[in-house]
Coordinates of C-alpha atoms in Angstrom, one line a residue:
Chain A
M1 CA -0.1 -0.2 0.0
Y2 CA 2.2 2.3 1.3
K3 CA 5.4 1.5 -1.3
R4 CA 1.7 2.6 -4.7
L5 CA 1.4 5.0 -2.7
A6 CA 4.9 5.9 -3.1
D7 CA 6.0 5.1 -6.3
R8 CA 2.7 7.5 -7.9
W9 CA 3.7 10.2 -5.6
R10 CA 7.3 10.3 -5.0
G11 CA 8.7 12.5 -8.4
I12 CA 5.3 14.4 -8.0
A13 CA 7.0 15.2 -4.4
L14 CA 10.6 15.7 -4.5
S15 CA 9.0 17.3 -7.9
L16 CA 7.3 20.8 -5.8
L17 CA 9.5 20.9 -3.2
G18 CA 12.4 21.6 -5.8
I19 CA 9.5 24.3 -7.7
V20 CA 9.2 25.7 -4.1
A21 CA 12.0 26.1 -3.1
T22 CA 13.6 27.5 -6.4
L23 CA 10.5 30.0 -6.7
W24 CA 11.1 30.6 -2.8
L25 CA 14.7 31.9 -3.5
A26 CA 13.4 33.5 -6.6
A27 CA 11.0 35.2 -5.1
T28 CA 13.5 36.9 -2.5
G29 CA 16.5 37.5 -4.9
Q30 CA 18.2 34.3 -3.3
L31 CA 18.4 32.0 -6.9
G32 CA 21.7 33.7 -6.6
L33 CA 23.3 31.6 -3.9
Y34 CA 23.1 28.4 -5.9
I35 CA 23.3 29.4 -9.3
H36 CA 24.7 32.0 -12.1
P37 CA 22.4 34.7 -12.8
R38 CA 22.3 33.4 -16.5
Y39 CA 19.6 30.5 -15.6
F40 CA 17.9 32.8 -13.3
V41 CA 14.7 33.4 -16.6
F42 CA 15.5 29.6 -17.7
T43 CA 15.3 28.4 -14.2
V44 CA 12.0 30.6 -13.0
V45 CA 9.7 29.7 -16.5
A46 CA 10.8 26.3 -16.1
A47 CA 9.3 26.6 -12.4
V48 CA 5.8 28.7 -13.3
L49 CA 5.4 25.6 -16.0
T50 CA 5.9 22.7 -14.2
A51 CA 4.4 23.5 -11.3
V52 CA 1.0 23.5 -13.7
I53 CA 1.9 20.2 -14.7
V54 CA 2.8 18.8 -10.8
I55 CA -0.9 21.2 -9.6
A56 CA -3.0 19.4 -11.9
S57 CA -1.4 15.8 -11.7
F58 CA -3.3 16.8 -8.2
A59 CA -6.8 16.4 -9.9
I60 CA -6.0 13.7 -12.4
L61 CA -3.9 11.0 -10.1
P62 CA -6.4 10.0 -7.5
S63 CA -8.9 9.4 -9.8
T64 CA -6.2 7.1 -12.1
E65 CA -5.4 5.1 -8.2
D66 CA -7.9 1.9 -9.9
D67 CA -6.7 1.9 -13.2
S68 CA -5.9 -0.9 -15.8
E69 CA -3.1 -3.4 -14.3
H70 CA -0.7 -2.1 -17.5
D71 CA -0.7 0.6 -15.6
H72 CA 0.2 -0.8 -11.9
D73 CA 3.2 -2.5 -14.4
H74 CA 4.5 0.6 -14.8
E75 CA 4.4 1.6 -11.4
D76 CA 6.6 -1.1 -10.5
E77 CA 9.4 -0.4 -13.0
H78 CA 12.6 0.4 -10.7
D79 CA 14.6 3.3 -9.3
F80 CA 18.2 3.7 -9.4
L81 CA 18.4 2.0 -5.3
G82 CA 17.1 -1.2 -6.5
T83 CA 14.0 -1.0 -6.8
D84 CA 14.5 -2.1 -9.9
E85 CA 15.6 -5.5 -8.1
E86 CA 12.6 -5.3 -5.6
A87 CA 9.8 -5.6 -8.2
A88 CA 12.1 -8.1 -9.5
L89 CA 11.6 -9.9 -6.1
S90 CA 7.5 -9.0 -5.7
H91 CA 8.0 -11.7 -9.4
S92 CA 9.9 -13.7 -8.8
H93 CA 9.4 -16.7 -6.1
K94 CA 11.8 -15.7 -3.6
P95 CA 10.9 -16.1 -0.3
P96 CA 8.2 -14.3 1.9
A97 CA 10.7 -13.0 4.1
L98 CA 13.5 -11.4 1.9
R99 CA 10.2 -10.0 -0.3
R100 CA 9.2 -7.5 2.4
A101 CA 13.0 -7.2 3.6
G102 CA 12.6 -5.6 0.0
T103 CA 10.0 -3.8 0.3
V104 CA 11.3 -2.6 3.8
L105 CA 14.6 -1.1 2.5
W106 CA 13.1 1.0 -0.9
S107 CA 10.7 2.3 1.7
V108 CA 13.0 3.9 4.5
S109 CA 15.2 5.1 1.2
T110 CA 12.2 6.9 -0.5
T111 CA 11.1 8.3 2.8
L112 CA 14.6 9.3 3.5
I113 CA 14.9 10.9 0.4
V114 CA 11.7 12.9 0.2
A115 CA 12.8 13.9 4.1
G116 CA 16.7 15.2 3.1
A117 CA 14.9 16.7 0.4
F118 CA 12.0 18.2 2.0
V119 CA 14.7 19.4 5.2
A120 CA 17.7 20.8 2.6
L121 CA 15.2 22.4 0.4
I122 CA 12.6 23.9 2.9
L123 CA 13.1 23.7 6.2
L124 CA 16.6 24.8 6.6
P125 CA 17.6 28.5 5.3
P126 CA 18.9 29.3 2.0
Q127 CA 23.2 30.1 2.3
S128 CA 26.6 30.6 0.7
L129 CA 29.3 28.6 1.0
S130 CA 31.3 28.5 4.1
T131 CA 34.7 31.4 4.2
G132 CA 36.0 29.4 6.9
D133 CA 37.6 26.0 4.7
V134 CA 39.6 28.5 2.4
Q135 CA 42.8 28.0 2.8
A136 CA 45.6 31.1 1.2
S137 CA 47.0 28.1 -1.2
D138 CA 43.4 27.3 -3.1
L139 CA 43.3 31.0 -4.1
N140 CA 44.0 32.0 -7.5
T141 CA 44.8 28.0 -8.5
T142 CA 43.4 29.2 -11.3
T143 CA 43.8 30.8 -14.2
L144 CA 40.8 33.2 -13.0
S145 CA 38.9 33.9 -16.4
S146 CA 35.7 34.1 -16.9
P147 CA 33.6 33.8 -19.8
L148 CA 33.5 37.9 -19.6
S149 CA 37.1 38.4 -19.1
D150 CA 38.7 34.9 -20.5
A151 CA 41.7 37.8 -21.6
G152 CA 42.2 39.3 -18.2
P153 CA 41.1 42.7 -17.2
E154 CA 42.7 45.7 -19.1
L155 CA 43.1 48.7 -16.9
A156 CA 44.0 51.2 -19.6
G157 CA 41.2 53.3 -20.0
S158 CA 39.0 50.8 -17.1
D159 CA 37.4 52.7 -14.3
S160 CA 39.5 50.5 -11.8
Q161 CA 37.0 51.9 -9.2
S162 CA 34.5 49.3 -10.6
F163 CA 37.0 46.4 -10.7
T164 CA 36.4 43.4 -8.7
V165 CA 38.7 41.0 -6.2
A166 CA 38.7 38.8 -9.1
D167 CA 40.0 41.9 -11.7
W168 CA 42.3 42.8 -9.2
A169 CA 43.1 39.2 -9.3
G170 CA 43.1 38.9 -12.7
V171 CA 45.1 41.8 -13.1
L172 CA 48.2 41.4 -10.8
R173 CA 48.0 37.4 -12.1
Q174 CA 49.4 39.2 -16.0
G175 CA 52.2 40.3 -14.2
A176 CA 51.3 44.3 -13.2
D177 CA 54.0 45.9 -11.1
T178 CA 53.9 48.8 -9.0
Q179 CA 55.1 51.6 -12.0
Y180 CA 51.8 49.9 -14.1
L181 CA 49.5 50.6 -10.9
A182 CA 50.1 53.7 -9.9
G183 CA 47.5 55.8 -9.0
K184 CA 45.3 53.5 -9.1
T185 CA 42.9 52.9 -6.1
A186 CA 40.9 49.5 -5.4
D187 CA 37.5 49.9 -3.5
V188 CA 36.9 45.7 -2.9
I189 CA 34.3 43.8 -1.1
G190 CA 35.8 40.3 0.0
F191 CA 35.9 38.2 2.9
V192 CA 39.5 37.8 5.4
T193 CA 41.5 35.0 4.1
P194 CA 44.7 34.6 6.9
D195 CA 48.0 34.3 4.3
S196 CA 49.8 30.7 4.6
E197 CA 53.0 32.1 5.2
D198 CA 52.6 35.5 6.5
P199 CA 49.3 35.9 8.7
E200 CA 50.4 38.4 11.2
N201 CA 51.1 40.4 8.4
V202 CA 49.4 39.4 5.3
F203 CA 45.5 38.3 4.7
Y204 CA 43.7 37.6 1.4
I205 CA 40.9 39.3 0.6
A206 CA 38.3 36.9 -1.7
R207 CA 36.0 35.4 -3.0
Y208 CA 34.6 33.0 -4.9
V209 CA 33.7 33.3 -8.1
V210 CA 31.1 30.8 -10.0
S211 CA 30.0 29.9 -14.2
C212 CA 27.9 28.1 -13.7
C213 CA 26.7 27.3 -10.1
A214 CA 28.0 26.9 -6.7
V215 CA 29.9 23.6 -7.7
D216 CA 32.0 25.1 -9.3
A217 CA 32.6 28.0 -7.2
Q218 CA 36.3 28.9 -7.0
P219 CA 38.3 31.5 -4.6
V220 CA 40.3 34.3 -5.6
G221 CA 41.6 37.4 -3.7
V222 CA 44.5 39.6 -3.4
P223 CA 47.0 39.9 -0.9
V224 CA 45.9 42.3 1.3
Y225 CA 49.9 43.4 3.4
Q226 CA 48.6 45.4 6.7
P227 CA 50.7 44.4 10.0
G228 CA 48.2 43.1 12.8
W229 CA 45.2 42.9 10.9
Q230 CA 44.5 39.9 12.9
D231 CA 43.2 42.5 15.8
A232 CA 40.7 44.5 13.9
Y233 CA 39.4 41.9 12.0
P234 CA 39.0 37.7 12.5
A235 CA 39.2 35.6 9.6
E236 CA 36.5 34.7 7.4
S237 CA 34.9 38.5 8.5
W238 CA 33.7 40.3 5.1
V239 CA 35.3 43.5 4.7
Q240 CA 35.3 46.2 2.8
I241 CA 39.0 47.4 1.3
V242 CA 40.2 51.1 -0.4
G243 CA 44.0 51.2 -1.1
G244 CA 46.1 51.3 -3.6
F245 CA 49.1 49.3 -4.5
D246 CA 52.8 48.8 -3.3
E247 CA 56.0 45.9 -3.5
N248 CA 54.7 43.4 -1.1
I249 CA 57.5 44.6 2.3
A250 CA 56.9 41.4 4.4
S251 CA 59.6 38.8 3.8
S252 CA 58.2 35.3 4.1
S253 CA 55.1 35.9 2.5
T254 CA 56.0 35.4 -1.3
A255 CA 53.5 37.4 -2.7
A256 CA 55.4 40.5 -5.2
I257 CA 52.3 42.9 -5.1
V258 CA 50.1 43.4 -2.3
L259 CA 47.1 45.8 -1.3
V260 CA 47.7 48.9 1.5
P261 CA 44.9 49.8 2.7
D262 CA 43.9 53.6 3.0
S263 CA 40.2 52.1 4.9
V264 CA 38.8 48.6 5.9
T265 CA 35.6 48.1 7.2
M266 CA 33.5 45.7 8.3
V267 CA 30.6 45.0 6.4
D268 CA 28.1 42.1 6.4
E269 CA 27.7 39.2 3.5
P270 CA 26.7 40.9 0.2
S271 CA 23.4 39.8 -1.0
E272 CA 25.1 38.3 -3.9
P273 CA 28.1 36.9 -2.2
Y274 CA 29.8 35.4 -5.5
L275 CA 31.4 37.0 -8.7
F276 CA 29.4 35.7 -11.4
Chain B
M1 CA -23.7 11.1 -14.7
P2 CA -23.8 10.3 -10.9
Q3 CA -19.7 9.1 -12.0
L4 CA -18.6 11.7 -13.9
T5 CA -20.0 14.2 -10.8
R6 CA -18.3 11.9 -8.5
S7 CA -14.9 12.3 -10.7
R8 CA -15.3 16.0 -10.9
T9 CA -15.7 15.9 -7.3
S10 CA -12.2 14.0 -7.0
S11 CA -10.5 16.6 -9.0
G12 CA -11.5 19.3 -7.3
I13 CA -10.7 17.6 -3.5
G14 CA -7.0 16.6 -5.5
L15 CA -6.3 20.2 -6.7
G16 CA -7.5 21.8 -3.5
T17 CA -5.1 19.5 -1.8
G18 CA -2.0 19.9 -4.2
L19 CA -2.6 23.8 -3.6
A20 CA -2.9 23.9 0.2
I21 CA 0.4 21.5 0.2
V22 CA 1.8 24.1 -1.7
L23 CA 0.6 27.2 0.6
A24 CA 1.7 24.6 3.4
L25 CA 5.6 24.1 2.2
L26 CA 5.1 28.2 1.9
V27 CA 4.3 28.8 4.9
V28 CA 6.7 26.6 6.8
R29 CA 9.7 28.0 4.9
V30 CA 8.8 30.9 5.4
T31 CA 8.5 31.1 8.7
A32 CA 12.0 28.2 9.4
P33 CA 13.6 29.3 12.3
E34 CA 17.0 31.3 10.4
G35 CA 19.8 29.8 12.7
V36 CA 19.8 26.6 11.9
A37 CA 22.3 27.0 9.6
T38 CA 25.1 28.3 11.7
A39 CA 24.3 25.4 14.1
L40 CA 24.9 23.1 11.0
G41 CA 28.8 23.7 11.2
D42 CA 30.8 24.8 7.7
T43 CA 31.0 20.8 6.0
L44 CA 27.7 20.1 6.6
G45 CA 26.5 23.5 5.6
D46 CA 28.5 23.0 2.2
L47 CA 27.3 19.5 1.5
I48 CA 23.9 20.7 1.3
T49 CA 24.5 24.2 -0.7
L50 CA 26.7 21.9 -3.4
A51 CA 23.9 18.8 -3.6
I52 CA 20.8 22.1 -3.9
S53 CA 22.7 24.1 -6.2
V54 CA 23.1 21.1 -8.4
I55 CA 19.8 20.2 -7.7
I56 CA 18.4 24.1 -8.8
E57 CA 20.4 23.6 -11.7
S58 CA 19.6 20.1 -13.4
L59 CA 15.8 20.5 -12.0
P60 CA 14.5 22.9 -15.3
F61 CA 16.5 20.2 -17.8
V62 CA 15.4 17.0 -16.0
F63 CA 11.7 18.8 -16.1
L64 CA 12.4 20.1 -20.5
G65 CA 13.6 16.1 -20.6
I66 CA 11.1 14.6 -19.0
V67 CA 8.8 16.9 -21.6
L68 CA 10.2 15.8 -24.6
S69 CA 10.3 12.6 -24.0
I70 CA 6.0 12.8 -22.9
A71 CA 6.1 15.0 -26.7
V72 CA 7.8 11.3 -27.9
Q73 CA 5.9 8.4 -25.7
M74 CA 2.6 10.3 -26.3
W75 CA 2.3 12.7 -29.5
L76 CA 3.7 11.4 -31.8
P77 CA 3.1 8.8 -33.5
P78 CA 4.2 5.3 -32.8
D79 CA 6.8 5.1 -36.1
F80 CA 7.7 8.3 -36.3
L81 CA 11.3 8.6 -35.4
V82 CA 11.8 4.7 -36.8
R83 CA 10.0 5.5 -40.2
R84 CA 12.3 8.3 -40.5
L85 CA 15.5 7.6 -39.0
P86 CA 18.1 5.1 -41.3
K87 CA 17.8 1.6 -41.8
S88 CA 21.4 1.1 -41.3
P89 CA 22.2 0.9 -38.1
L90 CA 25.6 2.5 -38.2
F91 CA 24.0 5.6 -40.5
R92 CA 21.2 5.5 -37.8
R93 CA 23.7 6.1 -35.1
A94 CA 24.9 8.2 -36.5
V95 CA 21.9 10.7 -37.1
L96 CA 20.9 10.3 -34.0
S97 CA 24.2 11.0 -32.5
L98 CA 23.6 14.5 -33.7
T99 CA 20.3 14.6 -32.9
G100 CA 21.3 16.7 -30.4
I101 CA 21.1 20.1 -32.2
L102 CA 17.4 19.8 -32.5
L103 CA 17.2 18.9 -28.7
P104 CA 19.6 21.0 -27.5
V105 CA 18.8 19.5 -24.1
C106 CA 20.8 19.1 -21.1
E107 CA 22.5 15.6 -20.3
C108 CA 20.3 15.3 -17.1
G109 CA 17.2 15.9 -19.7
N110 CA 19.0 13.4 -22.2
V111 CA 18.2 10.8 -19.7
P112 CA 14.7 10.8 -19.9
L113 CA 14.3 11.8 -23.4
A114 CA 16.4 8.3 -24.0
R115 CA 13.8 6.1 -21.9
G116 CA 11.3 7.6 -24.8
F117 CA 13.3 6.8 -27.3
I118 CA 13.7 3.2 -25.9
S119 CA 9.9 3.0 -25.5
R120 CA 8.8 3.9 -28.9
G121 CA 10.6 1.2 -30.4
L122 CA 14.0 2.1 -30.9
T123 CA 17.4 -0.1 -30.1
V124 CA 19.0 0.1 -26.6
A125 CA 22.6 0.8 -28.4
D126 CA 20.9 4.5 -30.7
A127 CA 20.0 5.2 -27.2
M128 CA 22.5 4.9 -25.5
T129 CA 25.3 6.7 -28.9
F130 CA 22.4 9.3 -28.8
L131 CA 22.7 9.6 -25.0
L132 CA 26.1 9.9 -25.2
A133 CA 26.8 12.3 -27.8
A134 CA 24.0 14.8 -27.9
P135 CA 25.1 16.6 -24.6
I136 CA 28.4 17.3 -26.7
L137 CA 27.0 17.7 -30.1
N138 CA 24.4 20.2 -30.1
P139 CA 24.0 24.2 -30.8
V140 CA 24.9 25.7 -26.8
T141 CA 27.6 23.3 -26.0
I142 CA 29.9 23.9 -29.2
I143 CA 29.2 27.3 -29.1
T144 CA 30.0 27.5 -25.7
T145 CA 33.4 26.0 -26.4
Y146 CA 34.4 28.4 -29.5
Q147 CA 33.8 31.5 -27.2
A148 CA 35.6 30.2 -24.0
F149 CA 38.3 28.8 -26.3
G150 CA 38.0 29.5 -29.7
W151 CA 39.9 27.2 -31.8
N152 CA 43.3 27.1 -29.3
D153 CA 44.5 23.7 -29.4
G154 CA 42.4 21.8 -30.9
I155 CA 40.1 21.7 -28.2
L156 CA 36.4 22.0 -29.8
I157 CA 37.4 19.9 -32.6
S158 CA 39.1 17.5 -31.1
R159 CA 35.5 18.1 -28.3
I160 CA 33.6 17.6 -31.5
L161 CA 34.8 15.0 -32.6
G162 CA 35.6 12.6 -29.2
G163 CA 31.9 13.0 -28.6
F164 CA 30.7 11.5 -31.9
L165 CA 33.3 9.0 -32.1
I166 CA 33.1 7.7 -28.4
A167 CA 29.5 7.6 -29.0
N168 CA 29.3 5.2 -32.2
L169 CA 32.0 3.0 -31.0
V170 CA 29.6 3.0 -27.6
G171 CA 26.3 2.3 -30.2
W172 CA 28.5 0.1 -32.4
L173 CA 29.7 -2.5 -28.6
F174 CA 26.7 -1.9 -27.8
S175 CA 24.7 -2.9 -30.8
K176 CA 26.6 -6.4 -31.1
A177 CA 25.0 -7.8 -27.5
P178 CA 23.2 -10.8 -28.2
N179 CA 20.0 -9.9 -26.4
P180 CA 19.8 -6.0 -25.9
T181 CA 16.7 -6.3 -23.2
Q182 CA 19.7 -7.7 -20.9
L183 CA 21.6 -4.2 -20.2
L184 CA 18.4 -2.8 -19.8
T185 CA 16.4 -2.7 -15.5
R186 CA 14.2 -5.5 -15.5
G187 CA 11.7 -3.3 -14.3
F188 CA 12.2 -0.7 -17.6
A189 CA 12.8 -3.9 -20.5
R190 CA 9.5 -5.5 -19.0
A191 CA 7.3 -1.6 -19.0
C192 CA 8.6 -1.4 -22.5
A193 CA 7.5 -4.7 -23.9
I194 CA 4.1 -4.2 -21.9
E195 CA 3.9 -0.6 -23.3
A196 CA 5.1 -2.1 -27.1
A197 CA 2.1 -5.8 -26.9
N198 CA -0.5 -3.2 -25.2
P199 CA -0.4 0.4 -25.5
S200 CA -1.6 2.8 -23.7
T201 CA -5.3 4.2 -24.4
G202 CA -7.4 6.8 -23.0
N203 CA -7.7 11.1 -22.5
R204 CA -4.0 11.1 -24.0
L205 CA -3.7 14.5 -21.7
R206 CA -4.1 12.5 -18.7
R207 CA -1.5 9.8 -20.1
S208 CA 1.1 12.5 -20.3
V209 CA 0.3 14.0 -16.9
V210 CA 0.3 10.7 -15.1
L211 CA 4.1 9.5 -17.5
F212 CA 5.0 12.4 -15.6
A213 CA 4.7 11.6 -12.3
H214 CA 5.7 8.5 -13.1
E215 CA 9.3 9.4 -15.2
T216 CA 9.2 12.1 -12.4
S217 CA 8.8 9.4 -10.1
A218 CA 11.7 7.5 -11.8
M219 CA 14.2 10.5 -12.3
L220 CA 13.7 12.7 -9.3
P221 CA 15.3 10.5 -6.6
A222 CA 18.3 9.3 -8.8
L223 CA 19.0 13.4 -9.0
F224 CA 19.4 14.2 -5.6
V225 CA 21.0 11.5 -4.1
G226 CA 23.6 11.8 -7.4
S227 CA 23.8 16.4 -6.4
A228 CA 24.8 14.8 -2.5
I229 CA 26.6 12.4 -4.0
A230 CA 28.4 15.3 -5.7
G231 CA 28.4 18.1 -2.6
L232 CA 30.1 15.3 0.1
I233 CA 32.5 14.6 -2.7
Q234 CA 33.1 17.5 -3.8
V235 CA 33.2 18.0 0.2
G236 CA 35.3 15.4 1.0
V237 CA 38.0 16.2 -2.0
P238 CA 40.6 19.2 -1.9
R239 CA 40.8 20.4 -5.5
S240 CA 44.1 22.5 -4.6
L241 CA 45.0 18.5 -4.3
L242 CA 43.8 18.1 -7.8
I243 CA 44.9 21.0 -9.3
E244 CA 49.0 20.0 -8.0
L245 CA 48.3 16.6 -10.0
G246 CA 47.8 19.0 -12.7
G247 CA 51.3 19.8 -14.4
N248 CA 51.4 16.6 -15.2
P249 CA 51.1 15.4 -18.9
I250 CA 49.9 12.0 -18.0
W251 CA 47.8 12.4 -14.1
S252 CA 46.3 15.6 -15.7
V253 CA 44.2 13.9 -17.9
F254 CA 43.0 11.4 -15.3
V255 CA 42.9 14.0 -12.8
L256 CA 40.8 16.4 -14.9
M257 CA 38.9 13.0 -15.7
L258 CA 38.2 12.5 -11.7
L259 CA 37.2 17.0 -11.5
A260 CA 34.5 16.2 -13.7
F261 CA 32.9 13.0 -12.3
I262 CA 32.8 14.9 -9.4
I263 CA 31.4 18.1 -10.2
S264 CA 28.8 17.3 -12.4
I265 CA 28.7 19.9 -14.1
C266 CA 26.3 20.7 -17.4
S267 CA 28.0 20.3 -20.5
N268 CA 26.2 24.1 -21.7
V269 CA 28.6 25.4 -19.2
D270 CA 31.4 23.4 -18.7
A271 CA 33.8 25.0 -20.7
F272 CA 33.7 27.7 -19.0
F273 CA 34.9 26.3 -15.8
V274 CA 37.7 24.3 -17.3
L275 CA 39.1 27.9 -19.2
S276 CA 39.9 28.7 -15.6
L277 CA 41.9 25.8 -15.1
G278 CA 42.9 26.5 -18.4
S279 CA 46.4 27.2 -17.4
A280 CA 47.0 24.8 -14.5
F281 CA 46.1 21.8 -17.1
S282 CA 47.2 20.4 -20.3
P283 CA 45.2 21.0 -23.5
G284 CA 44.7 17.0 -23.7
A285 CA 43.4 17.3 -20.2
V286 CA 41.3 20.5 -21.2
V287 CA 40.0 18.2 -23.6
A288 CA 38.9 15.2 -21.3
F289 CA 36.7 16.9 -19.5
L290 CA 34.9 18.7 -21.9
V291 CA 34.3 14.9 -23.5
F292 CA 33.9 12.6 -20.7
G293 CA 32.0 14.2 -17.9
P294 CA 28.8 15.8 -20.5
M295 CA 28.7 11.8 -21.1
I296 CA 29.6 10.1 -17.5
D297 CA 29.2 11.9 -13.8
I298 CA 28.2 11.0 -10.4
K299 CA 24.8 12.0 -11.2
M300 CA 24.2 11.1 -14.5
L301 CA 25.2 7.6 -13.4
A302 CA 22.3 7.9 -10.6
M303 CA 20.0 8.7 -13.2
L304 CA 21.1 6.4 -16.2
R305 CA 20.8 3.8 -13.1
T306 CA 16.7 4.2 -13.9
T307 CA 17.0 2.4 -17.1
F308 CA 20.2 0.3 -17.6
T309 CA 21.7 -2.1 -15.3
T310 CA 25.0 -1.3 -13.0
K311 CA 26.8 -4.0 -15.2
T312 CA 25.7 -2.1 -18.6
L313 CA 27.2 1.4 -16.6
A314 CA 30.4 -0.7 -15.8
Q315 CA 31.1 -1.1 -19.1
V316 CA 29.8 2.8 -20.3
T317 CA 31.9 4.2 -18.1
L318 CA 34.9 2.3 -18.8
V319 CA 34.6 2.4 -22.3
V320 CA 34.1 5.5 -22.5
A321 CA 36.7 6.4 -19.7
L322 CA 39.3 4.6 -21.5
A323 CA 38.0 6.4 -24.7
T324 CA 38.4 9.5 -23.6
M325 CA 42.2 9.0 -22.1
V326 CA 43.4 8.7 -25.4
I327 CA 41.8 11.5 -27.1
G328 CA 43.5 13.7 -24.2
L329 CA 47.1 11.3 -24.7
A330 CA 46.9 12.5 -28.4
V331 CA 45.8 15.6 -28.4
N332 CA 48.7 16.7 -25.2
L333 CA 51.3 14.5 -27.8
L334 CA 49.8 16.7 -30.6
V335 CA 49.9 20.1 -29.9

């Protein structure tokens, strides 16, 4: 009884959880915590259209409960967890105890998946990736390129005030020297990560860059020289830094050029914590 | 007449129940305590965030694939596809591998569509060829790969040719199976056999909704569990370790294939992602990432398990992995 009910409704239940979560995140401006903005419209339109089918299924499915054997055969199909085996068992001459165990296992796994989806998508508040596990050695391990700036940002003729952490990290990666950076002011927001070589004097202001969804988030950062920074703001906190670039005088740090702050202000985590 | 009234009442109650559940979920979401997240800790919190990101990213594509699958199964004449494809298996598979150009659904959307193809009489080898080729040989993937790499290092050409060749190789290999039905899960094979012997009749709209419920029941648990596993491995395996291994021309190919397998990123945008790893990895490794990822990853395997046996999937994974490694290493040798 439970198996048949779950067979018929678990897809609808999971669809509903996904749709409600998606629309809620979109309505509250938090979809960017999970996916790139280029997918917002497609995701929301698909969720709305599918919601119509899902709601319609509530009207249609109950009246098909006692339908033909044909439909029941479909229900008995399978899934990736091994309902296939369970279905096979139910049609085979296996001992009833084994058959019952298969059904129980299937029922428990289905319940756990739906319950887990409910907790993760509905009950728990949306959250961005944590910043605590980011090590300075993880930063800038990639080329920092993005579809929009695959050659890295150009300083000449650009409004460097609008550069993000990723842009400045790209400029530094290209080997910009102090002469090139002279007179340029950075105004960036990011989270604080200690430098692994000279954590007393240098920290990184970092952000995650996302190209598709949070699963491909890559941390990028710009080294900041400020002796004793730990006394003012803890690691992982979000800060806004305004300053210029200079040679790194911290001998044990390998960063050649560092951001020397004119001001460091603690700020809340931005509503869009990732850079796209 | 009383039966019609009863049916209308039942539909009305069902509709009301559906809307009430949506409302209840929204109320729970709005009133849920915000402080719970901090109690989870960084690792568990990240695991959940990563899994949700894969789910929300993939869900629209899965829905689209299911709707297309329903269109194929319910709204096209039964022999519509089979009649229009070449008779020769080799050419048929070659044409099917280019079908992604007309149906640019992401790889997760292709799984329900391939199920629909099999239900409509295409062979397992045909469906397998489509399944593996379509995520690569579709306009969105080709354009984004071009945007990311242009013609540099032959990455775009290698991806297109590699995808085509591997998909057709796998299709050819599985076309030699003495009993193709044994490649499918018993339940799915049985459902297809019943459908072929005794096609569904009745109101098509109603049957479409029932099929939607059926397909989501098969696909979504796989997607949700696959996403959770992808998140779990992502949290457990530091990417810095993978990148460290990426300097070696041979290891780099293997490492980027492993990364593609773990992160289960959508083929439409994977080029942008791997572009950012371009300086740390060889061109052959990048090609391996771009060819292997759309065909085989954790999320896809979980979803494919709804249709194919574990043994079949192990064989497909092995063939695709070996062929991809050969292509990746060849690119490193030639470029």
